[in-house]
PDB file of C-alpha atoms in Angstrom:
ATOM      1  CA  GLN A 208       0.000   0.000   0.000  1.00 78.00           C
ATOM      2  CA  ILE A 209       2.762   2.458   0.924  1.00 85.00           C
ATOM      3  CA  THR A 210       4.739   1.611  -2.218  1.00 85.00           C
ATOM      4  CA  LYS A 211       1.712   2.238  -4.421  1.00 86.00           C
ATOM      5  CA  LEU A 212       0.900   5.553  -2.746  1.00 90.00           C
ATOM      6  CA  ALA A 213       4.520   6.731  -2.893  1.00 88.00           C
ATOM      7  CA  SER A 214       4.762   5.899  -6.593  1.00 86.00           C
ATOM      8  CA  MET A 215       1.452   7.615  -7.271  1.00 87.00           C
ATOM      9  CA  ALA A 216       2.605  10.746  -5.437  1.00 89.00           C
ATOM     10  CA  LYS A 217       5.970  10.818  -7.260  1.00 87.00           C
ATOM     11  CA  GLU A 218       4.382  10.342 -10.677  1.00 87.00           C
ATOM     12  CA  TYR A 219       1.674  12.935 -10.087  1.00 91.00           C
ATOM     13  CA  ALA A 220       3.963  15.548  -8.542  1.00 89.00           C
ATOM     14  CA  SER A 221       6.584  15.275 -11.262  1.00 88.00           C
ATOM     15  CA  ARG A 222       3.931  15.411 -14.014  1.00 90.00           C
ATOM     16  CA  VAL A 223       2.295  18.505 -12.509  1.00 94.00           C
ATOM     17  CA  ALA A 224       5.663  20.211 -11.986  1.00 92.00           C
ATOM     18  CA  VAL A 225       6.586  19.710 -15.651  1.00 92.00           C
ATOM     19  CA  ASP A 226       3.147  20.876 -16.819  1.00 95.00           C
ATOM     20  CA  VAL A 227       3.322  24.050 -14.713  1.00 95.00           C
ATOM     21  CA  ALA A 228       6.895  24.831 -15.743  1.00 93.00           C
ATOM     22  CA  ASN A 229       6.031  24.206 -19.384  1.00 92.00           C
ATOM     23  CA  GLU A 230       3.129  26.660 -19.133  1.00 93.00           C
ATOM     24  CA  ALA A 231       5.469  29.244 -17.605  1.00 92.00           C
ATOM     25  CA  VAL A 232       7.901  28.806 -20.492  1.00 90.00           C
ATOM     26  CA  GLN A 233       5.016  29.189 -22.956  1.00 90.00           C
ATOM     27  CA  VAL A 234       3.892  32.406 -21.267  1.00 90.00           C
ATOM     28  CA  HIS A 235       7.404  33.821 -21.654  1.00 88.00           C
ATOM     29  CA  GLY A 236       7.561  32.760 -25.294  1.00 85.00           C
ATOM     30  CA  GLY A 237      11.006  32.406 -26.836  1.00 78.00           C
ATOM     31  CA  ALA A 238      12.520  34.289 -23.922  1.00 80.00           C
ATOM     32  CA  GLY A 239      11.506  31.399 -21.657  1.00 77.00           C
ATOM     33  CA  TYR A 240      14.291  29.288 -23.141  1.00 77.00           C
ATOM     34  CA  VAL A 241      17.143  31.635 -22.282  1.00 79.00           C
ATOM     35  CA  ASP A 242      19.045  32.063 -19.043  1.00 75.00           C
ATOM     36  CA  ASP A 243      17.616  35.544 -18.463  1.00 77.00           C
ATOM     37  CA  PHE A 244      14.448  34.142 -16.904  1.00 81.00           C
ATOM     38  CA  ASP A 245      14.070  31.697 -14.009  1.00 89.00           C
ATOM     39  CA  VAL A 246      11.438  29.681 -15.867  1.00 90.00           C
ATOM     40  CA  GLU A 247      14.147  28.048 -17.984  1.00 88.00           C
ATOM     41  CA  ARG A 248      15.749  26.654 -14.832  1.00 90.00           C
ATOM     42  CA  PHE A 249      12.371  25.732 -13.348  1.00 91.00           C
ATOM     43  CA  TYR A 250      11.566  23.648 -16.418  1.00 90.00           C
ATOM     44  CA  ARG A 251      14.925  21.855 -16.299  1.00 89.00           C
ATOM     45  CA  ASP A 252      14.536  21.201 -12.573  1.00 90.00           C
ATOM     46  CA  ALA A 253      11.004  19.870 -13.009  1.00 90.00           C
ATOM     47  CA  LYS A 254      11.971  17.638 -15.917  1.00 88.00           C
ATOM     48  CA  ILE A 255      14.857  16.081 -13.987  1.00 87.00           C
ATOM     49  CA  LEU A 256      12.393  15.076 -11.248  1.00 80.00           C
ATOM     50  CA  GLN A 257      10.833  12.646 -13.713  1.00 78.00           C
ATOM     51  CA  ILE A 258      14.234  11.058 -14.259  1.00 80.00           C
ATOM     52  CA  TYR A 259      15.851  11.350 -10.822  1.00 78.00           C
ATOM     53  CA  GLU A 260      12.970   9.963  -8.769  1.00 65.00           C
ATOM     54  CA  GLY A 261      12.538   7.028 -11.140  1.00 70.00           C
ATOM     55  CA  THR A 262      11.199   7.501 -14.606  1.00 80.00           C
ATOM     56  CA  THR A 263       7.499   8.072 -14.973  1.00 80.00           C
ATOM     57  CA  GLU A 264       7.190   4.757 -16.781  1.00 81.00           C
ATOM     58  CA  ILE A 265       8.774   2.872 -13.883  1.00 85.00           C
ATOM     59  CA  GLN A 266       6.445   4.592 -11.408  1.00 85.00           C
ATOM     60  CA  LYS A 267       3.469   3.554 -13.548  1.00 86.00           C
ATOM     61  CA  ASN A 268       4.774  -0.030 -13.652  1.00 87.00           C
ATOM     62  CA  ILE A 269       5.065  -0.069  -9.862  1.00 87.00           C
ATOM     63  CA  ILE A 270       1.541   1.326  -9.470  1.00 88.00           C
ATOM     64  CA  GLY A 271       0.136  -1.246 -11.885  1.00 90.00           C
ATOM     65  CA  ARG A 272       1.957  -4.102 -10.184  1.00 90.00           C
ATOM     66  CA  GLU A 273       0.686  -3.010  -6.786  1.00 88.00           C
ATOM     67  CA  LEU A 274      -2.887  -2.600  -8.040  1.00 88.00           C
ATOM     68  CA  LEU A 275      -2.812  -6.083  -9.530  1.00 89.00           C
ATOM     69  CA  GLY A 276      -1.484  -7.516  -6.258  1.00 85.00           C
ATOM     70  CA  LYS A 277       1.802  -8.578  -7.774  1.00 73.00           C
ATOM     71  CA  GLY A 278       3.970  -6.637  -5.352  1.00 55.00           C
ATOM     72  CA  MET A 279       7.206  -8.205  -4.220  1.00 55.00           C
ATOM     73  CA  SER A 280       6.917 -10.010  -0.902  1.00 48.00           C
TER      74      SER A 280
END
């Protein structure tokens, strides 16, 4: 149960962080991709969360395995 909830939280939080940062970059237009604005760094930091905390695909695999009752004993 804890494993499933942790994976769900990691996947959701990293997805929302990337979505929000991506919107911020879009609002800034082309300037959002340069070092002059913090949103460029925010997007990079959010995107690395999806990789550093375990890729989104791995988190989804863990969630699916736990939901199907195939968790490791």
